[in-house]
Coordinates of C-alpha atoms and ligand atoms in Angstrom, one line a residue:
X1 CA 216.6 163.3 62.6
X2 CA 218.7 162.8 65.7
X3 CA 219.6 165.9 67.6
X4 CA 223.2 166.9 68.0
X5 CA 224.7 166.6 71.5
X6 CA 224.8 170.4 71.7
X7 CA 221.0 170.8 71.0
X8 CA 220.3 167.9 73.3
X9 CA 222.2 169.5 76.2
X10 CA 220.6 172.9 75.6
X11 CA 217.1 171.3 75.7
X12 CA 217.8 169.6 79.0
X13 CA 219.5 172.4 80.8
X14 CA 218.0 175.6 82.1
X15 CA 220.4 178.5 81.6
X16 CA 219.0 180.2 84.8
X17 CA 219.9 177.1 86.8
X18 CA 223.4 176.8 85.4
X19 CA 224.3 180.4 85.8
X20 CA 222.8 180.6 89.3
X21 CA 225.3 177.9 90.4
X22 CA 227.9 180.5 89.7
X23 CA 226.2 183.8 90.4
X24 CA 223.4 184.9 92.7
X25 CA 220.6 185.8 90.4
X26 CA 217.7 188.0 91.4
X27 CA 214.4 187.9 89.6
X28 CA 213.6 191.1 87.6
X29 CA 210.4 190.9 85.7
X30 CA 210.5 188.1 83.3
X31 CA 214.3 188.0 83.6
X32 CA 217.1 187.6 86.2
X33 CA 219.9 190.1 86.9
X34 CA 223.1 190.3 88.9
X35 CA 226.5 192.0 89.0
X36 CA 228.5 191.1 85.9
X37 CA 231.3 188.7 86.6
X38 CA 233.2 189.9 83.6
X39 CA 233.7 193.5 84.4
X40 CA 233.6 195.4 87.6
X41 CA 230.4 197.4 88.4
X42 CA 228.3 198.6 91.3
X43 CA 224.9 198.3 89.8
X44 CA 223.9 195.0 88.2
X45 CA 223.7 195.1 84.4
X46 CA 224.1 191.3 83.7
X47 CA 220.8 189.8 82.6
X48 CA 219.7 186.2 82.0
X49 CA 216.6 185.5 79.9
X50 CA 214.9 182.2 80.7
X51 CA 212.6 182.4 77.7
X52 CA 215.4 183.0 75.2
X53 CA 218.0 181.0 77.2
X54 CA 220.6 183.7 76.8
X55 CA 222.6 186.0 79.0
X56 CA 223.7 189.6 78.2
X57 CA 225.7 192.3 80.0
X58 CA 224.6 195.8 79.2
X59 CA 227.8 197.1 80.8
X60 CA 230.5 195.3 78.9
X61 CA 228.5 194.0 76.0
X62 CA 229.3 190.3 76.5
X63 CA 226.5 187.9 75.8
X64 CA 225.8 184.4 74.6
X65 CA 224.2 181.0 75.4
X66 CA 224.9 178.6 78.2
X67 CA 228.1 177.2 76.5
X68 CA 229.5 180.7 76.1
X69 CA 228.9 181.5 79.7
X70 CA 230.7 178.4 81.0
X71 CA 233.6 179.1 78.7
X72 CA 233.9 182.7 79.8
X73 CA 233.5 182.1 83.5
X74 CA 235.8 179.0 83.7
X75 CA 238.2 180.4 81.1
X76 CA 238.0 177.2 79.1
X77 CA 237.6 176.1 75.5
X78 CA 234.4 175.0 73.9
X79 CA 235.2 171.3 74.1
X80 CA 235.7 171.5 77.9
X81 CA 232.5 173.5 78.3
X82 CA 230.7 170.8 76.2
X83 CA 232.0 168.1 78.5
X84 CA 231.1 169.9 81.7
X85 CA 227.5 170.6 80.5
X86 CA 227.1 167.2 79.0
X87 CA 227.8 165.7 82.4
X88 CA 225.5 168.1 84.1
X89 CA 222.7 167.4 81.6
X90 CA 223.3 163.6 81.7
X91 CA 224.0 163.6 77.9
X92 CA 226.4 161.0 76.8
X93 CA 229.0 162.1 74.3
X94 CA 229.7 159.1 72.2
X95 CA 233.4 158.4 71.9
X96 CA 232.8 157.6 68.2
X97 CA 231.0 160.8 67.4
X98 CA 233.1 163.2 65.4
X99 CA 232.3 166.0 67.8
X100 CA 233.8 164.1 70.6
X101 CA 237.0 163.3 68.8
X102 CA 237.5 166.9 67.7
X103 CA 237.0 168.1 71.2
X104 CA 239.4 165.8 72.9
X105 CA 241.6 168.6 73.9
X106 CA 244.9 168.4 75.8
X107 CA 243.1 169.6 78.9
X108 CA 240.7 166.8 78.6
X109 CA 243.5 164.2 78.5
X110 CA 244.8 165.8 81.8
X111 CA 241.3 165.5 83.4
X112 CA 241.1 161.9 82.4
X113 CA 244.6 161.2 83.8
X114 CA 243.7 162.9 87.1
X115 CA 240.4 161.0 87.4
X116 CA 242.1 157.7 86.7
X117 CA 244.9 158.5 89.2
X118 CA 242.3 159.4 91.8
X119 CA 240.6 156.0 91.3
X120 CA 244.0 154.3 91.6
X121 CA 244.7 156.1 94.9
X122 CA 241.3 155.3 96.3
X123 CA 241.7 151.6 95.4
X124 CA 245.0 151.5 97.3
X125 CA 243.1 152.0 100.6
X126 CA 242.0 148.4 100.3
X127 CA 245.6 147.1 100.7
X128 CA 247.4 146.4 104.0
X129 CA 248.9 149.9 104.5
X130 CA 245.8 151.4 103.0
X131 CA 243.8 149.9 105.8
X132 CA 246.2 151.5 108.3
X133 CA 245.6 154.8 106.6
X134 CA 241.9 154.5 107.0
X135 CA 242.3 153.6 110.7
X136 CA 244.5 156.6 111.2
X137 CA 242.0 159.0 109.5
X138 CA 239.1 157.5 111.5
X139 CA 241.1 158.1 114.7
X140 CA 241.5 161.7 113.6
X141 CA 237.8 161.9 113.4
X142 CA 237.2 161.6 109.7
X143 CA 234.4 159.2 109.1
X144 CA 234.6 156.4 106.4
X145 CA 231.7 158.2 104.7
X146 CA 233.8 161.4 104.5
X147 CA 236.7 159.5 103.2
X148 CA 234.5 158.3 100.3
X149 CA 232.9 161.6 99.7
X150 CA 236.2 163.5 99.5
X151 CA 237.8 160.6 97.6
X152 CA 240.8 160.4 100.0
X153 CA 243.3 157.8 98.9
X154 CA 246.7 156.3 99.4
X155 CA 249.8 156.5 97.2
X156 CA 252.0 153.4 97.9
X157 CA 255.6 153.6 98.8
X158 CA 256.7 152.3 95.3
X159 CA 258.6 154.1 92.7
X160 CA 256.4 153.7 89.6
X161 CA 253.1 152.0 90.3
X162 CA 251.0 155.0 89.2
X163 CA 253.1 155.7 86.1
X164 CA 252.9 152.1 85.1
X165 CA 249.1 152.0 85.7
X166 CA 248.5 155.1 83.6
X167 CA 250.9 154.0 80.8
X168 CA 248.9 150.7 80.6
X169 CA 245.8 152.8 80.1
X170 CA 247.3 154.4 77.1
X171 CA 248.7 157.7 78.4
X172 CA 252.1 158.9 77.4
X173 CA 254.8 159.6 79.9
X174 CA 255.0 163.3 79.1
X175 CA 251.2 163.7 79.4
X176 CA 251.4 162.1 82.9
X177 CA 254.2 164.6 83.6
X178 CA 252.0 167.5 82.4
X179 CA 249.3 166.4 84.9
X180 CA 251.9 166.9 87.6
X181 CA 251.9 163.2 88.7
X182 CA 255.5 162.2 87.9
X183 CA 258.9 163.7 88.3
X184 CA 261.6 163.1 85.7
X185 CA 265.0 162.4 87.3
X186 CA 268.3 163.7 85.9
X187 CA 268.8 160.3 84.4
X188 CA 265.5 160.7 82.5
X189 CA 263.7 158.2 84.6
X190 CA 260.1 158.8 85.6
X191 CA 259.0 158.5 89.2
X192 CA 255.7 158.9 90.9
X193 CA 255.5 162.3 92.5
X194 CA 253.4 161.0 95.4
X195 CA 254.9 158.1 97.3
X196 CA 253.9 156.9 100.7
X197 CA 251.4 159.6 101.2
X198 CA 247.8 160.1 102.1
X199 CA 246.2 161.6 99.0
X200 CA 243.6 164.4 99.1
X201 CA 242.3 165.0 95.5
X202 CA 241.6 168.6 94.7
X203 CA 238.5 169.4 92.7
X204 CA 237.4 172.2 90.5
X205 CA 234.0 173.8 90.9
X206 CA 232.4 171.0 88.9
X207 CA 233.9 168.3 91.1
X208 CA 236.4 167.2 88.5
X209 CA 239.8 166.1 89.9
X210 CA 242.4 168.6 88.8
X211 CA 245.3 168.0 91.3
X212 CA 246.3 166.3 94.5
X213 CA 247.7 167.1 97.9
X214 CA 249.7 164.4 99.6
X215 CA 250.3 164.2 103.4
X216 CA 253.2 162.3 104.8
X217 CA 252.3 159.0 106.6
X218 CA 254.6 157.0 108.8
X219 CA 257.7 158.6 107.5
X220 CA 260.1 160.9 109.3
X221 CA 261.6 162.5 106.1
X222 CA 260.1 164.9 103.7
X223 CA 257.7 167.8 103.7
X224 CA 254.5 167.3 105.7
X225 CA 252.5 168.2 102.6
X226 CA 253.3 168.2 98.9
X227 CA 251.0 169.3 96.1
X228 CA 250.6 169.0 92.4
X229 CA 252.6 171.8 90.8
X230 CA 250.6 174.2 88.6
X231 CA 249.5 172.5 85.4
X232 CA 247.2 173.3 82.5
X233 CA 244.2 172.5 84.6
X234 CA 245.4 173.2 88.1
X235 CA 246.5 176.6 89.4
X236 CA 246.8 176.7 93.2
X237 CA 246.2 180.4 93.3
X238 CA 242.8 180.0 91.7
X239 CA 241.5 177.0 93.5
X240 CA 239.5 176.8 96.8
X241 CA 239.5 173.4 98.2
X242 CA 236.0 172.2 98.9
X243 CA 234.2 174.9 97.0
X244 CA 232.4 172.4 94.7
X245 CA 230.8 170.9 97.8
X246 CA 230.4 174.2 99.7
X247 CA 229.0 176.6 97.1
X248 CA 225.3 176.0 97.6
X249 CA 225.6 176.2 101.4
X250 CA 227.7 179.4 101.3
X251 CA 225.0 181.0 99.3
X252 CA 222.3 179.7 101.5
X253 CA 223.9 180.7 104.8
X254 CA 225.4 183.8 103.2
X255 CA 228.8 183.3 104.8
X256 CA 231.9 181.3 104.1
X257 CA 234.2 179.8 106.7
X258 CA 237.8 179.7 105.6
X259 CA 240.1 177.2 107.2
X260 CA 243.6 176.2 106.5
X261 CA 243.9 172.6 105.4
X262 CA 242.3 169.5 103.9
X263 CA 241.4 167.8 107.1
X264 CA 240.0 171.0 108.6
X265 CA 237.8 171.4 105.6
X266 CA 236.6 167.8 105.6
X267 CA 235.9 167.8 109.3
X268 CA 234.0 171.0 109.2
X269 CA 231.8 169.7 106.4
X270 CA 231.3 166.5 108.4
X271 CA 230.1 168.5 111.4
X272 CA 227.5 170.3 109.3
X273 CA 229.5 173.4 108.4
X274 CA 229.2 172.7 104.7
X275 CA 230.0 176.3 103.9
X276 CA 233.7 175.7 104.6
X277 CA 236.5 176.0 102.1
X278 CA 240.3 176.3 102.4
X279 CA 243.2 177.6 100.4
X280 CA 245.9 175.0 99.6
X281 CA 249.3 176.2 100.5
X282 CA 248.9 179.9 99.5
X283 CA 247.6 183.0 101.1
X284 CA 244.3 184.2 99.8
X285 CA 244.6 185.6 96.3
X286 CA 242.5 188.2 94.5
X287 CA 241.4 185.5 92.1
X288 CA 240.0 183.3 94.9
X289 CA 238.3 186.3 96.5
X290 CA 236.7 187.2 93.2
X291 CA 235.3 183.6 93.1
X292 CA 234.1 183.7 96.7
X293 CA 232.4 187.0 96.1
X294 CA 230.0 185.3 93.7
X295 CA 228.6 183.4 96.6
X296 CA 228.7 185.7 99.6
X297 CA 230.3 188.9 100.9
X298 CA 230.8 187.4 104.4
X299 CA 234.0 185.7 105.2
X300 CA 234.8 184.0 108.5
X301 CA 238.4 183.2 109.1
X302 CA 239.2 180.2 111.2
X303 CA 243.0 180.0 111.4
X304 CA 245.7 181.1 113.7
X305 CA 246.5 184.7 113.1
X306 CA 249.4 186.6 114.5
X307 CA 249.0 190.2 113.7
X308 CA 252.7 190.9 114.1
X309 CA 254.0 188.0 112.0
X310 CA 252.7 186.0 109.1
X311 CA 252.8 188.6 106.5
X312 CA 251.2 186.4 103.8
X313 CA 248.0 185.8 105.8
X314 CA 247.8 189.5 106.7
X315 CA 248.1 190.4 103.0
X316 CA 245.3 188.0 102.1
X317 CA 243.1 189.6 104.7
X318 CA 244.0 193.1 103.4
X319 CA 242.9 192.0 100.0
X320 CA 239.6 190.7 101.2
X321 CA 239.0 193.9 103.1
X322 CA 239.7 195.9 100.0
X323 CA 237.4 193.7 98.0
X324 CA 234.6 194.7 100.3
X325 CA 234.2 191.5 102.3
X326 CA 232.8 191.7 105.8
X327 CA 235.4 189.7 107.6
X328 CA 234.9 188.0 111.0
X329 CA 237.4 186.0 112.9
X330 CA 236.8 182.8 114.9
X331 CA 238.6 183.0 118.1
X332 CA 240.2 179.5 118.6
X333 CA 241.7 178.3 121.8
X334 CA 245.5 178.5 121.8
X335 CA 247.4 176.0 119.7
X336 CA 244.2 174.4 118.4
X337 CA 243.0 174.2 114.8
X338 CA 239.4 173.6 113.8
X339 CA 240.1 169.9 113.2
X340 CA 241.1 169.4 116.9
X341 CA 238.0 171.2 118.1
X342 CA 235.5 169.5 115.7
X343 CA 236.9 166.0 116.2
X344 CA 236.4 166.4 119.9
X345 CA 233.1 168.2 120.0
X346 CA 231.3 169.8 117.0
X347 CA 229.1 171.8 119.3
X348 CA 232.1 173.6 120.6
X349 CA 233.0 174.7 117.1
X350 CA 229.4 175.9 116.6
X351 CA 229.8 178.1 119.6
X352 CA 233.0 179.6 118.3
X353 CA 231.3 180.3 114.9
X354 CA 228.4 182.1 116.7
X355 CA 230.9 184.2 118.7
X356 CA 233.0 185.3 115.7
X357 CA 234.1 188.8 116.0
X358 CA 234.6 191.5 113.4
X359 CA 238.1 191.7 112.0
X360 CA 238.5 195.3 113.2
X361 CA 237.6 194.3 116.8
X362 CA 240.1 191.5 116.4
X363 CA 242.8 193.8 115.4
X364 CA 242.0 196.2 118.2
X365 CA 242.0 193.4 120.8
X366 CA 245.3 192.0 119.6
X367 CA 247.0 195.4 119.2
X368 CA 246.0 196.5 122.7
X369 CA 247.0 193.2 124.3
X370 CA 250.3 193.1 122.5
X371 CA 251.5 196.6 123.2
X372 CA 251.3 199.0 126.1
X373 CA 249.2 202.0 125.3
X374 CA 250.6 203.9 128.2
X375 CA 254.1 204.3 126.6
X376 CA 254.9 206.4 123.6
X377 CA 256.5 203.4 121.9
X378 CA 253.4 201.2 122.6
X379 CA 251.1 203.9 121.1
X380 CA 253.3 204.0 118.0
X381 CA 253.1 200.3 117.5
X382 CA 249.3 200.2 118.1
X383 CA 248.9 202.9 115.4
X384 CA 251.2 201.0 113.1
X385 CA 248.8 198.0 113.2
X386 CA 245.5 199.8 113.3
X387 CA 245.8 202.8 111.0
X388 CA 246.2 200.8 107.8
X389 CA 243.2 198.5 108.6
X390 CA 241.1 201.5 109.4
X391 CA 242.2 203.2 106.3
X392 CA 240.9 200.2 104.3
X393 CA 237.4 200.5 105.7
X394 CA 235.4 201.7 102.7
X395 CA 232.3 202.8 104.5
X396 CA 232.9 206.3 105.8
X397 CA 230.5 206.1 108.7
X398 CA 232.1 202.9 109.8
X399 CA 235.5 204.4 109.4
X400 CA 234.8 207.3 111.7
X401 CA 233.4 204.9 114.3
X402 CA 236.8 203.2 114.4
X403 CA 238.7 206.4 114.4
X404 CA 236.8 207.7 117.4
X405 CA 237.2 204.4 119.2
X406 CA 240.9 204.5 118.6
X407 CA 241.2 208.1 119.8
X408 CA 239.3 207.2 123.0
X409 CA 241.4 204.2 123.8
X410 CA 244.6 206.0 123.1
X411 CA 243.3 209.0 125.0
X412 CA 244.1 211.4 122.1
X413 CA 242.2 213.7 119.9
X414 CA 240.2 212.4 116.9
X415 CA 241.7 215.1 114.7
X416 CA 245.2 213.8 115.2
X417 CA 244.1 210.2 114.2
X418 CA 242.4 211.7 111.1
X419 CA 245.6 213.5 110.2
X420 CA 247.7 210.4 110.6
X421 CA 245.2 208.5 108.5
X422 CA 245.4 211.2 105.8
X423 CA 249.2 210.9 105.7
X424 CA 249.2 207.1 105.4
X425 CA 249.8 205.7 101.9
X426 CA 248.6 202.2 101.3
X427 CA 250.6 199.8 99.3
X428 CA 249.5 199.6 95.7
X429 CA 247.8 196.4 95.0
X430 CA 245.4 194.8 92.6
X431 CA 247.7 194.8 89.6
X432 CA 246.6 192.5 86.9
X433 CA 243.3 190.9 87.6
X434 CA 241.0 193.9 87.7
X435 CA 242.4 195.4 84.5
X436 CA 242.6 192.1 82.8
X437 CA 238.9 191.4 83.6
X438 CA 237.7 194.7 82.4
X439 CA 237.5 194.0 78.8
X440 CA 234.6 196.1 77.7
X441 CA 233.7 195.5 74.1
X442 CA 234.3 198.5 72.0
X443 CA 231.4 199.4 70.0
X444 CA 231.1 202.2 67.5
X445 CA 228.6 205.0 67.9
X446 CA 226.6 203.8 65.0
X447 CA 226.3 200.4 66.6
X448 CA 225.1 201.9 69.9
X449 CA 222.6 204.1 68.2
X450 CA 221.2 201.3 66.0
X451 CA 220.9 199.1 69.0
X452 CA 219.1 201.8 70.9
X453 CA 216.7 202.5 68.1
X454 CA 215.9 198.8 67.4
X455 CA 215.4 198.2 71.1
X456 CA 212.8 201.0 71.3
X457 CA 211.0 199.7 68.3
X458 CA 210.8 196.2 69.7
X459 CA 209.5 197.6 72.9
X460 CA 206.9 199.8 71.2
X461 CA 206.3 198.2 67.8
X462 CA 203.8 200.8 66.7
X463 CA 206.7 203.1 66.0
X464 CA 208.0 200.8 63.2
X465 CA 206.3 203.2 60.8
X466 CA 208.8 205.9 61.7
X467 CA 211.4 204.0 59.7
X468 CA 210.4 204.1 56.0
X469 CA 211.9 201.4 53.8
X470 CA 214.2 203.9 52.1
X471 CA 216.0 204.3 55.4
X472 CA 216.8 200.6 55.7
X473 CA 220.1 201.0 53.8
X474 CA 221.4 203.1 56.6
X475 CA 221.4 200.1 58.9
X476 CA 223.9 197.3 59.3
X477 CA 223.2 194.0 57.7
X478 CA 221.9 192.6 61.0
X479 CA 219.9 195.7 61.7
X480 CA 218.3 195.6 58.3
X481 CA 217.3 192.0 58.7
X482 CA 215.7 192.7 62.0
X483 CA 213.7 195.6 60.5
X484 CA 212.6 193.5 57.5
X485 CA 211.5 190.7 59.7
X486 CA 209.3 193.1 61.6
X487 CA 207.8 194.5 58.5
X488 CA 207.3 191.2 56.7
X489 CA 205.9 188.7 59.1
X490 CA 207.4 185.1 59.2
X491 CA 210.6 186.1 57.6
X492 CA 213.3 183.7 58.7
X493 CA 216.3 185.2 60.4
X494 CA 219.9 184.0 59.8
X495 CA 221.5 182.4 62.9
X496 CA 223.7 185.4 63.6
X497 CA 220.8 187.8 63.4
X498 CA 218.7 185.6 65.5
X499 CA 221.2 186.0 68.3
X500 CA 221.2 189.8 67.8
X501 CA 217.4 189.8 67.8
X502 CA 217.3 187.9 71.1
X503 CA 219.6 190.4 72.8
X504 CA 217.6 193.3 71.5
X505 CA 214.4 191.7 72.8
X506 CA 216.0 191.2 76.2
X507 CA 217.1 194.9 76.1
X508 CA 213.5 195.9 75.2
X509 CA 212.2 193.9 78.2
X510 CA 214.4 195.5 80.7
X511 CA 214.3 199.0 79.2
X512 CA 212.6 201.6 81.3
X513 CA 211.6 204.8 79.5
X514 CA 208.8 207.2 79.8
X515 CA 206.3 206.8 77.0
X516 CA 206.4 210.3 75.7
X517 CA 210.2 210.2 75.3
X518 CA 210.1 207.2 72.9
X519 CA 209.2 208.9 69.6
X520 CA 211.7 211.8 70.0
X521 CA 214.4 209.3 70.9
X522 CA 213.8 207.1 67.9
X523 CA 213.8 210.1 65.6
X524 CA 217.0 211.3 67.2
X525 CA 218.8 208.0 66.8
X526 CA 217.6 207.7 63.2
X527 CA 218.9 211.1 62.3
X528 CA 222.2 210.5 64.0
X529 CA 222.7 207.2 62.2
X530 CA 221.9 208.9 58.8
X531 CA 224.2 211.8 59.6
X532 CA 227.1 209.6 60.4
X533 CA 226.6 207.4 57.4
X534 CA 226.2 210.4 55.0
X535 CA 229.2 212.2 56.4
X536 CA 231.2 209.0 55.9
X537 CA 230.0 208.7 52.3
X538 CA 230.8 212.4 51.7
X539 CA 234.3 211.9 53.0
X540 CA 234.8 208.9 50.8
X541 CA 233.6 210.6 47.7
X542 CA 235.7 213.6 48.3
X543 CA 238.8 211.5 48.6
X544 CA 237.9 209.7 45.3
X545 CA 237.3 213.0 43.7
X546 CA 240.8 214.2 44.7
X547 CA 242.3 211.1 43.2
X548 CA 240.2 211.4 40.0
X549 CA 241.4 215.0 39.6
X550 CA 245.0 213.9 39.9
X551 CA 244.4 211.3 37.2
X552 CA 242.5 213.9 35.2
X553 CA 239.7 211.3 34.7
X554 CA 237.1 213.8 33.5
X555 CA 234.2 211.3 33.3
X556 CA 234.8 210.1 36.8
X557 CA 235.2 213.7 38.1
X558 CA 231.8 214.6 36.7
X559 CA 230.1 211.5 38.3
X560 CA 231.7 212.2 41.7
X561 CA 230.7 215.9 41.7
X562 CA 227.2 214.8 41.1
X563 CA 227.4 212.2 43.8
X564 CA 228.8 214.7 46.3
X565 CA 226.1 217.3 45.6
X566 CA 223.4 214.5 46.0
X567 CA 224.9 213.6 49.4
X568 CA 225.0 217.2 50.5
X569 CA 221.4 217.6 49.5
X570 CA 220.5 214.6 51.6
X571 CA 222.5 216.0 54.5
X572 CA 220.8 219.3 54.4
X573 CA 217.4 217.6 54.5
X574 CA 218.1 216.0 57.8
Ligands
ZN601 ZN1 229.7 193.0 82.0

């Protein structure tokens, strides 16, 4: 029988490889572990099992297979995860197969539209104006190879050529609008959003086109850059331009260079700094920082920073500092951006990267060069800049280093700096994201106890005889099935229980417990489980008894009294 696409994909992909393209996995015995991306934690409790091809977090309780992981981490539906993984595995999803039709989601239509639009823009480079665009880009230092790699294109100066092209391919006007590629005029006419612009496609982490940035070309009017508005598949506050091409290098080099625009990013990659990404038209957001954190804790900023002005940039840096990034700053020559420097001499840029300075040093340097430390007013301004950044330093040793440096340079006592620091209240931040992400699965005490007991039995199977078959009824359906399968060899597990069994086995593998504690703990769990169950039954029977008494149902009253005394007897035996 032919395998389903899902099975085929699973057999071709290794879960460890897929997950490690998102998270840094460390080997831990037969398994891999890392910090959980789905809840915040300081010690890693997220495990991946290569033998079982599953992942599980012991902190928040989330778990699943490779599909579930991609759905959770990308925040997408099953159909989209299926397409991403099919592409990765090289499995073709046949358009005729019912699975494919079912999963053709709205998101997928938008991906298709963006991909077609990207091809359309690329094709336009072959035309007359397109060739001028290529010439212009090459003059700016972008090689033809880079143009191809980053799929740069040209949107012609016509009103509707893209809309017409996509309509002919069978996409509806409102779908094209939802992809952010057209604007509807007041007279309900549709126009291409991008006209007469150099197009930089924006990719998601899997290199799928999700939006576009358009730079003005040979025109005086209009904004220098326009971007796709937020759509179902594109949210500018969540995207880092170039991350799909940079992620491996960021992890390898263990730092990420952050620049400001498309051309800076492309040129940096071209010059061998493939660990470079940029934000498109926003200051750094918490969401972007959380993504970067999966790859490295070290962030190098390569853009013009004015500590007095540019509030948005400063705010992004504050967020990064609070998120625990080690931040360094590339000191660029005045009025120059990375593109200028790299296009002239990549070696020069390399030197700048090597000489990056710590963000606190940068703040010190700029504060002391902008204000006069010998006047009271100057001192005040310097404190205004430096106190909040020192306050944000999480490491206490490091913090006292900066406090004493500041005291020395201002020629004042450290105590007074500490006092000022104490008084300072930082702006409340981090609303939303953290809390939203911290969805820890609520489990009842019985579930926790049962899981603990079964884990210990799987780890030390000799102890199975501590659970006599009369006790099986105290377990959940899944738990009972697991116990039965251990007693009776070769018993087939249901699909749901199989998953449960895998997670328990993974738990057993990573469990560390002293041998002499095992039996007492199993006994403890079993007794607690029984206690909870019996108390519940007792409560239920008492309620029923009350009802029966009200209804004067003598027969039932008698039966219930008997039942209650039986439960009480069992309870006293525990
Ligand atoms: Zn977790």
